[in-house]
Coordinates of C-alpha atoms in Angstrom, one line a residue:
T1 CA 19.4 5.3 31.1
G2 CA 18.7 7.6 34.0
R3 CA 20.5 11.0 34.2
S4 CA 21.1 13.2 36.9
W5 CA 21.2 17.0 36.9
S6 CA 22.8 19.5 39.2
M7 CA 21.5 23.1 39.3
P8 CA 23.9 25.8 38.6
P9 CA 25.1 28.4 41.2
V10 CA 22.8 30.6 42.2
T11 CA 23.4 34.1 41.0
P12 CA 24.3 36.5 44.0
C13 CA 21.2 38.5 43.9
L14 CA 19.5 39.3 47.2
N15 CA 15.9 39.2 45.7
V16 CA 16.7 35.6 44.6
L17 CA 17.8 34.8 48.1
R18 CA 14.8 36.2 49.6
V19 CA 12.5 34.4 47.3
W20 CA 14.1 31.1 47.8
S21 CA 14.8 31.4 51.5
N22 CA 11.2 30.9 52.5
Q23 CA 10.5 28.0 50.1
V24 CA 11.0 24.4 51.1
P25 CA 10.7 22.8 47.6
L26 CA 8.4 19.7 47.6
N27 CA 10.8 17.8 45.1
T28 CA 8.1 15.2 44.5
I29 CA 6.6 12.6 42.3
A30 CA 2.9 13.3 42.4
L31 CA 0.1 11.1 40.8
E32 CA -3.3 12.9 40.1
L33 CA -6.2 10.8 41.3
V34 CA -9.6 12.5 40.6
P35 CA -12.6 12.2 43.1
P36 CA -15.1 9.4 41.9
T37 CA -18.7 10.1 41.6
L38 CA -20.9 9.5 44.6
E39 CA -22.4 6.6 42.8
R40 CA -19.3 4.3 42.7
G41 CA -19.4 4.1 46.7
V42 CA -16.8 4.1 49.4
Q43 CA -15.2 0.8 48.4
Y44 CA -14.0 2.4 44.9
P45 CA -11.4 4.6 46.4
V46 CA -10.2 1.7 48.3
D47 CA -9.7 -0.4 45.1
E48 CA -8.1 2.3 43.4
A49 CA -5.8 2.9 45.8
R50 CA -4.6 -0.7 45.8
K51 CA -4.5 -0.7 42.1
V52 CA -2.2 2.3 42.2
L53 CA 0.4 0.3 44.5
A54 CA -0.1 -2.8 42.5
L55 CA 0.8 -1.0 39.1
A56 CA 3.7 0.9 41.0
A57 CA 5.2 -2.6 41.9
E58 CA 4.6 -4.0 38.6
T59 CA 6.4 -1.2 36.9
G60 CA 9.4 -0.8 39.1
I61 CA 8.3 2.6 40.7
E62 CA 7.3 1.1 44.0
G63 CA 7.8 3.8 46.7
R64 CA 8.5 6.4 44.6
I65 CA 5.2 8.3 44.2
R66 CA 5.2 10.5 47.4
H67 CA 2.0 12.7 46.7
V68 CA -1.5 12.0 45.4
M69 CA -2.9 15.3 43.8
I70 CA -6.6 15.6 44.0
P71 CA -8.3 18.4 42.0
G72 CA -11.4 20.0 43.4
M73 CA -14.1 19.5 40.7
I74 CA -16.3 22.2 39.6
D75 CA -19.0 22.3 36.9
E76 CA -17.8 23.9 33.7
D77 CA -19.0 24.1 30.2
D78 CA -22.2 22.1 29.0
D79 CA -19.9 20.7 26.2
R80 CA -17.8 18.5 28.7
P81 CA -17.3 15.4 26.9
I82 CA -17.8 13.2 30.1
E83 CA -20.9 14.1 32.2
M84 CA -20.3 16.0 35.6
K85 CA -21.9 14.0 37.9
P86 CA -21.9 14.9 41.8
R87 CA -18.5 13.8 42.9
M88 CA -17.1 12.9 46.2
D89 CA -15.3 15.9 48.2
V90 CA -11.5 16.1 48.1
L91 CA -11.4 15.8 51.9
D92 CA -13.6 12.8 52.1
Y93 CA -11.9 11.1 49.1
W94 CA -8.8 11.6 50.7
N95 CA -9.6 10.2 54.2
I96 CA -10.6 7.2 52.3
L97 CA -7.3 6.9 50.3
R98 CA -4.8 7.8 53.0
P99 CA -4.9 4.6 55.1
E100 CA -4.4 2.6 52.0
L101 CA -1.4 4.8 50.6
D102 CA 1.0 4.4 53.4
G103 CA 3.3 7.4 53.7
M104 CA 1.9 9.4 50.7
R105 CA 0.9 12.9 51.4
G106 CA -1.6 15.0 49.5
L107 CA -1.8 17.9 47.2
C108 CA -5.1 19.3 45.9
T109 CA -6.7 22.6 43.9
Q110 CA -9.0 24.4 45.9
V111 CA -11.5 26.8 44.2
T112 CA -11.7 29.9 46.4
S113 CA -14.1 32.1 44.5
F114 CA -17.4 30.9 45.9
L115 CA -16.1 31.0 49.7
D116 CA -15.9 34.0 52.1
S117 CA -12.6 34.3 53.9
E118 CA -13.9 32.7 57.2
A119 CA -15.3 29.4 55.1
L120 CA -12.2 29.3 53.1
G121 CA -10.1 29.7 56.1
K122 CA -11.7 26.7 57.9
R123 CA -11.4 24.5 54.7
L124 CA -7.8 25.0 54.3
T125 CA -7.5 24.2 57.8
D126 CA -9.2 21.0 57.6
L127 CA -7.1 20.2 54.4
S128 CA -4.0 20.9 56.1
A129 CA -4.7 18.9 59.4
A130 CA -5.7 16.0 56.9
G131 CA -2.1 15.9 55.4
F132 CA -2.3 18.0 52.4
E133 CA 1.1 19.7 52.0
G134 CA 0.4 21.9 49.0
I135 CA -2.8 23.7 48.1
A136 CA -3.2 25.3 44.7
F137 CA -5.8 28.1 44.6
V138 CA -7.8 28.3 41.5
G139 CA -10.8 30.6 40.5
V140 CA -13.9 30.5 38.7
P141 CA -14.7 28.1 35.9
R142 CA -14.5 29.1 32.2
T143 CA -18.0 30.0 32.0
M144 CA -17.3 32.8 34.2
K145 CA -15.3 35.9 33.9
D146 CA -12.2 36.2 36.3
G147 CA -13.2 38.3 39.2
E148 CA -16.8 36.9 39.3
G149 CA -17.8 34.8 42.4
E150 CA -18.5 36.2 45.9
G151 CA -15.6 34.7 47.5
V152 CA -12.0 35.1 48.0
A153 CA -9.9 35.7 44.6
P154 CA -7.2 33.1 44.0
T155 CA -4.3 35.8 44.0
D156 CA -5.6 37.2 47.4
A157 CA -5.9 33.5 48.8
L158 CA -1.9 33.4 48.0
S159 CA -1.2 36.0 50.6
I160 CA -4.0 35.8 53.0
Y161 CA -3.2 32.1 54.0
E162 CA 0.7 32.4 54.1
D163 CA 0.9 31.4 57.5
L164 CA -1.7 28.5 57.3
V165 CA -0.6 27.1 53.9
P166 CA 3.4 27.0 53.6
N167 CA 3.0 25.7 50.0
R168 CA 0.6 27.8 48.1
G169 CA 0.3 26.9 44.4
A170 CA -1.1 28.6 41.0
I171 CA -1.8 27.0 37.8
L172 CA 0.7 27.8 35.2
I173 CA -0.4 27.5 31.2
P174 CA 2.5 28.3 29.4
T175 CA 0.6 28.8 26.0
R176 CA -1.9 31.3 27.4
E177 CA -1.7 34.9 26.4
G178 CA -0.4 37.3 29.1
E179 CA 0.8 34.3 31.1
Q180 CA 4.1 36.0 31.9
G181 CA 2.7 38.7 33.7
R182 CA 0.0 36.8 35.1
F183 CA 2.1 34.2 36.7
N184 CA 4.7 36.9 37.9
F185 CA 1.8 38.8 39.7
K186 CA 0.9 35.4 41.4
C187 CA 4.4 35.0 42.4
D188 CA 4.4 38.6 44.0
Q189 CA 1.3 37.5 46.0
G190 CA 2.8 34.6 47.4
A191 CA 2.7 31.4 45.2
T192 CA 5.6 28.9 46.2
Y193 CA 4.9 26.9 43.2
G194 CA 3.1 26.4 39.9
M195 CA 1.5 23.5 38.5
T196 CA 1.5 23.3 34.9
Q197 CA -1.5 22.5 32.7
L198 CA -0.9 19.1 30.9
L199 CA 1.9 19.2 28.6
Y200 CA 2.0 18.1 25.1
S201 CA 4.5 20.4 23.8
D202 CA 8.0 21.9 24.9
A203 CA 6.4 25.4 25.1
I204 CA 7.2 25.3 29.0
V205 CA 10.9 25.6 28.1
G206 CA 10.8 29.0 26.2
Y207 CA 8.3 30.4 28.8
L208 CA 10.4 29.4 31.9
K209 CA 13.7 31.0 30.0
E210 CA 11.7 34.2 29.3
F211 CA 10.3 34.2 33.1
A212 CA 13.8 33.4 34.4
E213 CA 15.2 36.5 32.5
A214 CA 12.6 38.8 33.5
T215 CA 12.1 38.1 37.3
D216 CA 13.8 37.0 40.2
H217 CA 11.1 34.6 41.3
R218 CA 12.2 31.0 41.4
P219 CA 8.9 29.1 42.3
E220 CA 9.0 25.4 42.2
I221 CA 7.4 24.0 39.0
L222 CA 5.3 21.0 38.9
L223 CA 5.7 19.6 35.3
S224 CA 2.5 17.9 34.3
F225 CA 2.4 15.0 31.9
G226 CA -0.8 12.9 31.0
F227 CA -1.2 9.6 29.3
V228 CA -3.4 9.4 26.3
P229 CA -5.2 6.1 25.8
K230 CA -7.1 5.0 22.5
M231 CA -10.2 6.1 24.2
E232 CA -9.5 9.8 23.8
T233 CA -10.2 9.2 20.0
K234 CA -13.7 8.7 20.9
V235 CA -14.4 10.9 24.0
G236 CA -12.1 13.7 23.3
L237 CA -11.7 14.5 27.2
I238 CA -7.9 15.7 26.9
N239 CA -8.4 17.9 24.0
W240 CA -11.2 19.4 25.7
L241 CA -9.1 20.1 29.1
I242 CA -6.5 21.9 27.1
Q243 CA -8.5 24.0 24.9
D244 CA -8.0 27.5 24.0
P245 CA -10.0 28.4 21.0
G246 CA -8.1 30.2 18.4
N247 CA -4.7 29.5 20.1
E248 CA -2.4 28.2 17.6
A249 CA -0.1 26.6 19.8
V250 CA -2.8 24.8 21.6
A251 CA -4.1 23.8 18.4
A252 CA -0.7 22.0 17.8
E253 CA -0.8 20.4 21.2
Q254 CA -4.4 19.1 20.4
A255 CA -3.1 17.5 17.2
F256 CA -0.2 15.9 18.8
V257 CA -2.8 14.3 21.7
S258 CA -4.9 13.1 18.6
D259 CA -1.9 11.8 17.0
L260 CA -0.9 9.9 20.3
A261 CA -4.4 8.4 20.8
Q262 CA -4.2 6.4 17.6
R263 CA -0.5 5.1 18.2
E264 CA 0.1 1.6 19.4
P265 CA 1.7 1.5 22.9
A266 CA 5.3 1.3 22.0
E267 CA 5.1 4.3 19.8
K268 CA 2.9 6.1 22.1
R269 CA 5.4 5.7 25.2
Q270 CA 8.4 6.8 22.8
L271 CA 6.8 9.9 21.9
M272 CA 5.8 11.0 25.4
L273 CA 9.4 10.0 26.5
D274 CA 10.8 12.2 23.8
L275 CA 8.7 14.9 25.0
Y276 CA 9.5 14.5 28.4
K277 CA 13.3 14.8 27.7
R278 CA 12.9 17.9 25.6
V279 CA 11.3 19.5 28.6
I280 CA 13.6 18.3 31.2
D281 CA 16.5 19.3 29.1
G282 CA 15.2 22.5 28.5
V283 CA 14.3 23.5 32.1
A284 CA 16.6 21.6 34.2
G285 CA 19.2 24.5 34.3
L286 CA 17.2 27.5 34.7
G287 CA 17.0 27.7 38.7
F288 CA 13.8 26.6 39.3
P289 CA 13.0 23.2 42.1
L290 CA 11.3 20.8 39.7
S291 CA 8.5 18.1 40.6
I292 CA 6.8 15.9 38.4
H293 CA 3.0 15.4 38.2
F294 CA 1.5 12.5 36.3
E295 CA -2.1 12.4 35.4
A296 CA -4.2 9.4 33.8
A297 CA -7.4 11.6 32.8
Y298 CA -9.4 8.1 32.0
G299 CA -8.0 6.3 35.1
V300 CA -4.9 4.6 36.1
S301 CA -3.7 1.5 33.9
K302 CA -0.3 -0.4 33.5
P303 CA 0.4 1.2 29.9
A304 CA -0.1 4.7 31.8
F305 CA 2.4 3.5 34.5
E306 CA 4.9 2.0 32.1
T307 CA 5.1 5.2 30.3
F308 CA 5.5 7.2 33.5
A309 CA 8.2 4.6 34.8
E310 CA 10.2 5.1 31.6
M311 CA 10.0 8.8 31.8
L312 CA 11.2 8.7 35.5
E313 CA 14.2 6.6 34.4
Y314 CA 15.4 9.5 32.2
W315 CA 15.3 12.0 35.0
A316 CA 13.3 12.1 38.6
P317 CA 13.4 14.7 41.3
D318 CA 14.0 11.9 43.8
R319 CA 17.0 10.9 41.9
G320 CA 18.3 14.0 40.5

């Protein structure tokens, strides 16, 4: 059965009030859709949008997905399990999707490190005008070091474009070494929300408890959950996406992903629901506005939507 949560009273602290006063939380359910390869043509996004609406209706969550989250795709390591072919631009993709997804708004990630301030400002202006309500700034791919790239650093973009982009996001990886200081600095710079890496453990609970004790920042947190189909056993895309060699916490998450991939649909759904409950129960009372971000890395499907629907039955930002 569904459960509703109420946030505890705000501690009377001027810094907390300052952080919250400039923020209007999204409080949304977002679905990630990855720009397709150019070879699929312009009809593919139309068909994908219609499939999303049909699956939402079939699984009882019609009208509840309020945002589409579109990641900006960049070339990464050569060992990527799925070949990185040329893909449709985020803006072009959204302009095709938007008429089909009546009433939905956009979220996206924008790589900043290869654009100078003028070019990045124009890009953000275009994205905002097209209906993107939140933009998460990201930096260089894993093949490069932080600070490389001749453009604007993501942490600088958070402050530079404060007036242009009201909802400015940063990626949050709770298992990454040094993430407490890293994310706190991003909040100092003006991040209004953090979008987590795909969560396959409840590490985010301990992370946010520690963060709440150490700082007055209360950015919105987009909790990201991803469906794991059987195809993962052969391809390994999700394991690649969350990799962090030498990190035992991530190795445990990868083992969970591998286990999920082999399970029957009902077992898989229950395991993901159990994880969702642990995360929600653990973070709901910490004072952070919460949104939910769903991802189907291999493409939307009925099993994925059935899992998402069951999770939302337990708790959802539009009913909490």
